[in-house]
Coordinates of N, CA and C in Angstrom, one line a residue:
M4 N -32.3 1.5 3.6 CA -31.3 1.3 3.0 C -30.8 2.9 2.8
P5 N -29.4 3.0 3.4 CA -28.9 4.4 3.0 C -28.8 4.7 1.5
P6 N -28.9 6.3 1.3 CA -28.7 6.8 -0.2 C -27.3 6.4 -0.7
T7 N -27.3 6.0 -1.8 CA -26.0 5.9 -2.7 C -25.0 7.2 -2.5
P8 N -23.8 7.0 -2.0 CA -23.1 8.2 -1.9 C -22.8 9.1 -3.4
Q9 N -22.6 10.2 -3.1 CA -22.6 11.0 -4.3 C -21.1 10.7 -5.1
R10 N -20.1 10.4 -4.3 CA -18.7 10.1 -5.0 C -17.8 9.4 -4.3
S11 N -16.8 8.7 -4.9 CA -16.1 7.8 -4.3 C -14.9 8.6 -3.3
I12 N -14.5 7.9 -2.3 CA -13.6 8.1 -1.5 C -12.3 7.4 -2.0
H13 N -11.4 7.9 -2.6 CA -10.2 7.1 -3.1 C -9.2 6.8 -2.0
S14 N -8.5 5.7 -2.0 CA -7.5 5.3 -1.2 C -6.2 5.9 -1.7
R15 N -5.3 6.3 -0.7 CA -3.9 7.0 -1.0 C -3.2 5.5 -1.0
A16 N -3.1 4.5 -0.1 CA -2.4 3.4 -0.1 C -2.9 2.4 -1.2
A17 N -2.8 2.5 -2.3 CA -3.5 1.7 -3.6 C -2.3 1.4 -4.5
V18 N -2.6 0.1 -5.4 CA -2.0 -0.2 -6.3 C -2.6 0.0 -7.7
A19 N -2.5 0.8 -8.8 CA -3.4 0.9 -9.9 C -4.8 1.1 -9.5
G20 N -5.1 1.9 -8.6 CA -6.5 2.3 -8.0 C -7.1 1.2 -7.2
H21 N -6.5 0.3 -6.7 CA -7.0 -0.8 -6.0 C -6.6 -0.7 -4.5
P22 N -7.4 -0.4 -3.5 CA -6.8 -0.3 -2.1 C -6.1 -1.4 -1.5
L23 N -5.1 -1.3 -0.9 CA -4.4 -2.4 -0.4 C -4.9 -3.0 1.0
H24 N -5.4 -2.0 1.8 CA -6.1 -2.5 3.2 C -7.0 -3.8 3.1
P25 N -7.9 -3.6 2.1 CA -8.9 -4.9 2.0 C -8.3 -5.9 1.5
V26 N -7.3 -5.9 0.7 CA -6.4 -6.9 -0.1 C -5.6 -7.8 0.9
M27 N -5.1 -6.8 1.9 CA -4.1 -7.4 2.7 C -4.6 -8.0 4.0
I28 N -5.7 -7.8 4.5 CA -6.7 -8.1 5.7 C -7.1 -9.6 5.7
H29 N -7.3 -10.2 4.5 CA -8.0 -11.4 4.4 C -7.2 -12.5 5.2
F30 N -6.1 -12.6 4.8 CA -5.1 -13.7 5.2 C -5.0 -13.6 6.9
P31 N -4.7 -12.5 7.4 CA -4.8 -12.2 8.9 C -6.1 -12.6 9.6
V32 N -7.1 -12.3 9.0 CA -8.5 -12.7 9.6 C -8.6 -14.0 9.4
A33 N -8.3 -14.7 8.3 CA -8.5 -16.1 8.1 C -7.8 -17.0 9.2
A34 N -6.4 -16.3 9.6 CA -5.5 -17.0 10.6 C -6.1 -16.8 11.9
L35 N -6.6 -15.7 12.1 CA -7.1 -15.4 13.7 C -8.4 -16.3 13.9
L36 N -9.3 -16.4 12.7 CA -10.6 -17.1 12.8 C -10.3 -18.9 12.9
G37 N -9.1 -19.1 12.0 CA -8.8 -20.6 12.1 C -8.2 -20.9 13.7
L38 N -7.8 -19.8 14.3 CA -7.3 -20.2 15.8 C -8.4 -20.6 16.3
V39 N -9.8 -20.2 16.4 CA -10.9 -20.7 17.1 C -10.9 -22.3 16.9
A40 N -10.6 -22.7 15.7 CA -11.0 -24.1 15.4 C -9.7 -25.0 16.0
S41 N -8.4 -24.3 15.9 CA -7.1 -25.1 16.2 C -7.3 -25.3 17.9
D42 N -7.6 -24.1 18.6 CA -7.8 -24.2 20.1 C -8.9 -25.3 20.4
L43 N -10.1 -25.2 19.7 CA -11.2 -26.3 19.7 C -10.5 -27.7 19.6
G44 N -9.8 -27.7 18.8 CA -9.2 -29.2 18.3 C -8.2 -29.7 19.4
F45 N -7.8 -28.6 20.2 CA -6.4 -28.9 21.3 C -7.3 -29.3 22.3
L46 N -8.6 -28.4 22.7 CA -9.3 -28.9 23.9 C -9.7 -30.2 23.7
V47 N -10.0 -30.7 22.6 CA -11.0 -32.0 22.5 C -10.1 -33.0 22.3
T48 N -8.9 -32.7 21.6 CA -8.0 -34.0 21.3 C -6.7 -34.1 22.3
Q49 N -6.5 -33.0 22.8 CA -5.1 -32.7 23.6 C -4.0 -33.0 22.9
D50 N -4.4 -33.2 21.6 CA -3.0 -33.2 20.5 C -2.2 -32.1 20.6
P51 N -0.8 -32.3 20.9 CA 0.0 -31.0 20.7 C 0.1 -30.4 19.3
F52 N -0.3 -31.2 18.3 CA -0.3 -30.6 17.0 C -1.0 -29.3 17.0
W53 N -2.5 -29.4 17.5 CA -3.3 -28.1 17.5 C -2.6 -27.1 18.4
A54 N -1.9 -27.4 19.3 CA -1.1 -26.4 20.2 C -0.1 -25.5 19.3
R55 N 0.6 -26.3 18.5 CA 1.4 -25.6 17.8 C 0.9 -24.8 16.5
A56 N -0.3 -25.4 16.0 CA -0.9 -24.8 15.0 C -1.6 -23.6 15.5
S57 N -2.0 -23.6 16.6 CA -2.5 -22.3 17.3 C -1.4 -21.2 17.3
L58 N -0.3 -21.6 17.8 CA 0.9 -20.7 18.0 C 1.0 -19.7 16.6
W59 N 1.3 -20.8 15.6 CA 1.6 -20.3 14.3 C 0.5 -19.3 13.9
L60 N -1.0 -19.9 13.9 CA -2.1 -19.0 13.3 C -2.0 -17.6 14.2
A61 N -1.9 -17.8 15.6 CA -1.9 -16.5 16.3 C -0.9 -15.5 16.0
G62 N 0.3 -15.9 15.8 CA 1.6 -15.3 15.2 C 1.1 -14.7 14.0
V63 N 0.9 -15.5 13.0 CA 0.7 -15.1 11.6 C -0.5 -14.0 11.4
G64 N -1.5 -14.2 12.1 CA -2.4 -13.5 12.3 C -2.3 -11.9 12.9
A65 N -1.6 -12.1 14.0 CA -1.2 -10.8 14.7 C -0.2 -9.8 13.7
F66 N 0.8 -10.6 13.3 CA 1.9 -10.0 12.6 C 1.2 -9.3 11.3
G67 N 0.6 -10.4 10.5 CA -0.2 -9.9 9.2 C -1.1 -8.8 9.6
G68 N -1.9 -8.8 10.4 CA -2.7 -7.7 10.8 C -2.3 -6.4 11.0
W69 N -1.1 -6.6 11.9 CA -0.2 -5.1 12.2 C 0.1 -4.6 10.5
V70 N 0.6 -5.5 9.9 CA 1.0 -5.1 8.6 C -0.2 -4.4 7.6
A71 N -1.2 -5.3 7.5 CA -2.3 -4.8 7.0 C -2.9 -3.4 7.5
S72 N -2.7 -3.4 8.7 CA -3.3 -2.0 9.4 C -2.3 -0.7 8.9
L73 N -1.3 -0.7 8.6 CA -0.5 0.0 8.0 C -1.0 0.8 6.7
A74 N -1.4 -0.1 5.8 CA -2.3 0.6 4.6 C -3.7 1.4 5.2
G75 N -4.2 0.7 6.2 CA -5.6 1.4 6.6 C -5.2 2.8 7.2
L76 N -3.8 2.7 8.1 CA -3.7 4.0 8.7 C -3.2 5.0 7.8
I77 N -2.6 4.7 6.8 CA -2.1 5.5 5.6 C -3.3 6.4 5.1
D78 N -4.3 5.5 4.9 CA -5.6 6.1 4.3 C -6.3 7.3 5.4
L79 N -6.3 6.4 6.8 CA -6.9 7.5 7.5 C -6.3 8.8 8.0
V80 N -5.1 8.6 7.9 CA -4.3 10.1 8.2 C -4.2 10.8 7.0
T81 N -4.3 10.6 5.7 CA -4.0 11.2 4.6 C -5.2 11.6 3.7
V82 N -6.2 11.1 4.1 CA -7.4 11.3 3.1 C -8.5 11.9 4.1
K83 N -8.4 13.4 3.8 CA -9.4 14.0 4.8 C -10.8 13.6 5.0
R84 N -11.6 13.1 3.6 CA -12.8 12.6 3.7 C -12.8 11.4 4.6
I85 N -11.9 10.5 4.6 CA -12.0 9.3 5.7 C -11.8 9.9 7.1
R86 N -11.0 10.8 7.3 CA -10.6 11.3 8.7 C -11.9 11.6 9.3
R87 N -12.9 12.4 8.4 CA -14.1 13.1 8.8 C -15.0 11.8 9.4
L88 N -14.9 10.7 9.0 CA -15.8 9.6 9.2 C -15.7 9.2 10.6
I89 N -16.8 9.1 11.4 CA -16.9 8.4 12.9 C -16.6 6.9 12.6
T90 N -17.4 6.4 11.6 CA -17.0 5.0 11.2 C -15.7 4.7 11.1
A91 N -14.6 5.5 10.4 CA -13.4 5.1 10.1 C -12.7 5.0 11.2
W92 N -13.1 6.0 12.3 CA -12.2 5.9 13.5 C -12.6 4.9 14.5
S93 N -14.0 4.5 14.4 CA -14.5 3.4 15.1 C -13.7 2.0 14.6
H94 N -13.7 2.1 13.3 CA -13.1 0.9 12.9 C -11.5 0.7 13.0
A95 N -11.0 2.0 13.2 CA -9.5 2.0 13.4 C -9.0 1.5 15.1
M96 N -10.0 2.0 15.8 CA -10.2 1.8 17.4 C -10.2 0.3 17.5
V97 N -11.4 -0.5 17.1 CA -11.6 -1.5 17.2 C -10.5 -2.7 16.6
A98 N -9.9 -2.2 15.6 CA -8.9 -3.0 15.2 C -7.6 -2.7 16.0
V99 N -7.2 -1.6 16.7 CA -6.2 -1.5 17.4 C -6.2 -2.5 18.6
V100 N -7.5 -2.3 19.3 CA -7.8 -3.4 20.3 C -7.6 -4.8 20.0
L101 N -8.4 -5.2 18.7 CA -8.3 -6.4 18.4 C -6.5 -6.7 18.1
L102 N -5.8 -6.1 17.5 CA -4.6 -6.5 17.3 C -3.9 -6.7 18.4
S103 N -4.0 -5.7 19.4 CA -3.5 -5.7 20.6 C -3.6 -7.2 21.2
L104 N -4.9 -7.5 21.3 CA -5.4 -8.8 22.0 C -4.7 -10.0 21.2
A105 N -4.8 -9.9 19.9 CA -4.3 -11.2 19.0 C -2.6 -11.1 19.4
S106 N -1.9 -10.0 19.5 CA -0.6 -10.0 19.8 C -0.3 -10.6 21.3
L107 N -1.0 -10.2 22.2 CA -0.8 -10.8 23.6 C -1.2 -12.3 23.5
N108 N -2.1 -12.6 22.8 CA -2.4 -13.9 22.4 C -1.3 -14.7 22.2
W109 N -0.7 -14.3 21.0 CA 0.6 -14.8 20.4 C 1.5 -15.0 21.6
L110 N 1.9 -13.9 22.2 CA 3.0 -13.7 23.2 C 2.6 -14.8 24.5
W111 N 1.2 -15.1 24.8 CA 0.9 -16.0 25.8 C 1.3 -17.3 25.5
R112 N 0.9 -17.6 24.1 CA 1.3 -19.0 23.8 C 2.8 -19.2 23.6
F113 N 3.3 -18.1 23.1 CA 5.0 -18.2 22.8 C 5.8 -18.5 24.4
A114 N 5.1 -17.9 25.4 CA 5.7 -18.2 26.5 C 5.1 -19.5 27.1
G115 N 4.5 -20.2 26.4 CA 4.1 -21.6 26.9 C 3.0 -21.8 27.9
E116 N 2.2 -20.7 28.1 CA 1.2 -20.6 29.1 C 0.0 -21.4 28.6
A117 N -0.7 -21.8 29.6 CA -1.8 -22.8 29.3 C -3.0 -22.3 28.5
L118 N -3.5 -23.0 27.5 CA -4.9 -22.6 26.8 C -5.9 -22.1 27.6
L119 N -6.2 -22.6 28.9 CA -7.3 -22.4 29.5 C -6.8 -21.7 30.7
P120 N -7.7 -20.6 31.3 CA -8.7 -20.1 30.6 C -8.3 -18.9 29.6
W121 N -7.3 -18.3 29.9 CA -6.8 -17.0 29.2 C -6.5 -17.2 27.6
G122 N -5.9 -17.9 27.1 CA -5.6 -18.4 25.8 C -7.0 -18.4 25.0
L123 N -7.7 -19.2 25.6 CA -9.1 -19.3 24.9 C -10.0 -18.0 24.7
A124 N -10.0 -17.4 25.9 CA -10.7 -16.4 26.2 C -10.2 -15.2 25.1
L125 N -8.8 -15.1 25.0 CA -8.1 -13.9 24.1 C -8.6 -14.5 22.7
T126 N -8.7 -15.8 22.4 CA -9.0 -16.2 21.0 C -10.5 -15.8 20.7
L127 N -11.3 -16.0 21.7 CA -12.7 -15.8 21.4 C -13.1 -14.3 21.3
A128 N -12.4 -13.5 22.3 CA -12.5 -12.1 22.2 C -12.0 -11.6 21.0
T129 N -10.8 -12.0 20.3 CA -10.3 -11.4 19.0 C -11.4 -12.0 18.1
A130 N -11.9 -13.0 18.2 CA -12.9 -13.3 16.8 C -14.1 -12.4 16.8
A131 N -14.7 -12.2 17.9 CA -15.7 -11.2 18.1 C -15.4 -9.7 17.8
L132 N -14.1 -9.2 17.9 CA -13.6 -8.0 17.5 C -13.6 -8.1 15.9
I133 N -12.9 -9.2 15.3 CA -12.9 -9.3 14.0 C -14.4 -9.1 13.3
A134 N -15.2 -9.7 13.9 CA -16.7 -9.6 13.4 C -17.1 -7.9 13.3
L135 N -16.7 -7.4 14.4 CA -17.3 -5.9 14.7 C -16.4 -5.1 13.6
A136 N -15.1 -5.4 13.8 CA -14.1 -4.4 12.7 C -14.8 -4.7 11.2
G137 N -15.0 -6.1 11.0 CA -15.5 -6.3 9.4 C -16.8 -5.6 9.2
F138 N -17.8 -5.6 10.4 CA -19.0 -4.8 10.2 C -18.8 -3.4 9.7
L139 N -17.8 -2.7 10.5 CA -17.5 -1.4 10.4 C -16.7 -1.1 9.0
G140 N -15.8 -2.0 8.8 CA -15.2 -1.9 7.4 C -16.2 -1.9 6.2
G141 N -17.2 -2.9 6.5 CA -18.3 -3.1 5.3 C -19.0 -1.6 5.2
Q142 N -19.4 -1.1 6.5 CA -20.0 0.1 6.5 C -19.2 1.2 5.6
L143 N -17.8 1.4 5.8 CA -17.1 2.1 5.1 C -17.1 1.9 3.5
V144 N -16.9 0.7 3.3 CA -17.0 0.5 1.8 C -18.6 0.6 1.2
Y145 N -19.6 0.0 1.6 CA -20.9 0.1 1.0 C -21.8 1.3 1.3
E146 N -21.5 2.1 2.7 CA -22.3 3.3 2.9 C -21.7 4.4 2.4
H147 N -20.2 4.4 2.4 CA -19.3 5.7 2.2 C -18.5 5.6 1.0
A148 N -18.2 4.6 0.4 CA -17.9 4.4 -0.9 C -16.3 4.7 -0.8
V149 N -15.6 4.0 0.6 CA -14.1 4.0 0.7 C -13.4 3.0 -0.4
G150 N -12.8 3.6 -1.1 CA -12.2 2.6 -1.8 C -12.8 2.2 -3.0
V151 N -13.9 2.6 -3.3 CA -15.1 2.1 -4.4 C -15.0 3.1 -5.6
D152 N -14.8 2.6 -6.8 CA -14.7 3.5 -7.8 C -16.1 3.7 -8.3
L153 N -16.8 4.8 -8.1 CA -18.2 5.0 -8.3 C -18.0 6.2 -9.7
D154 N -16.9 7.0 -9.6 CA -16.9 8.1 -10.7 C -16.9 7.9 -11.8
D155 N -16.9 6.6 -12.5 CA -17.0 6.5 -13.9 C -18.4 6.6 -14.4

């Protein structure tokens, strides 16, 4: 277990000291993970409801993720101690790839393309990248105290 950091790294994209990025990211993550279930629902039942649900989940997840990423980007470029962390850059790069795939997935569905094989592949790749981005985000919080108030 790594040692406790000496002091907090405060977020610039915050309201009343509460960082916005971790608050905003939960809904897009839930939508993109729900996309896995709705895609599987469509594969099993062939019910068009699941295809429509997947289209909406992909769109909400991609758009919401890009909006939430703005708060993370503000912190990355304006807080020197965050900019110095390899973990922060790794988290940002994984997030950009993840959101690019999520956006492509939404566009694929919006264009009416078939779920198999590429739609499902994009969904599963996005879910895997969510896990990696979440792991790296957790490291930023728990190992580097980004957005955590330890200074009291």
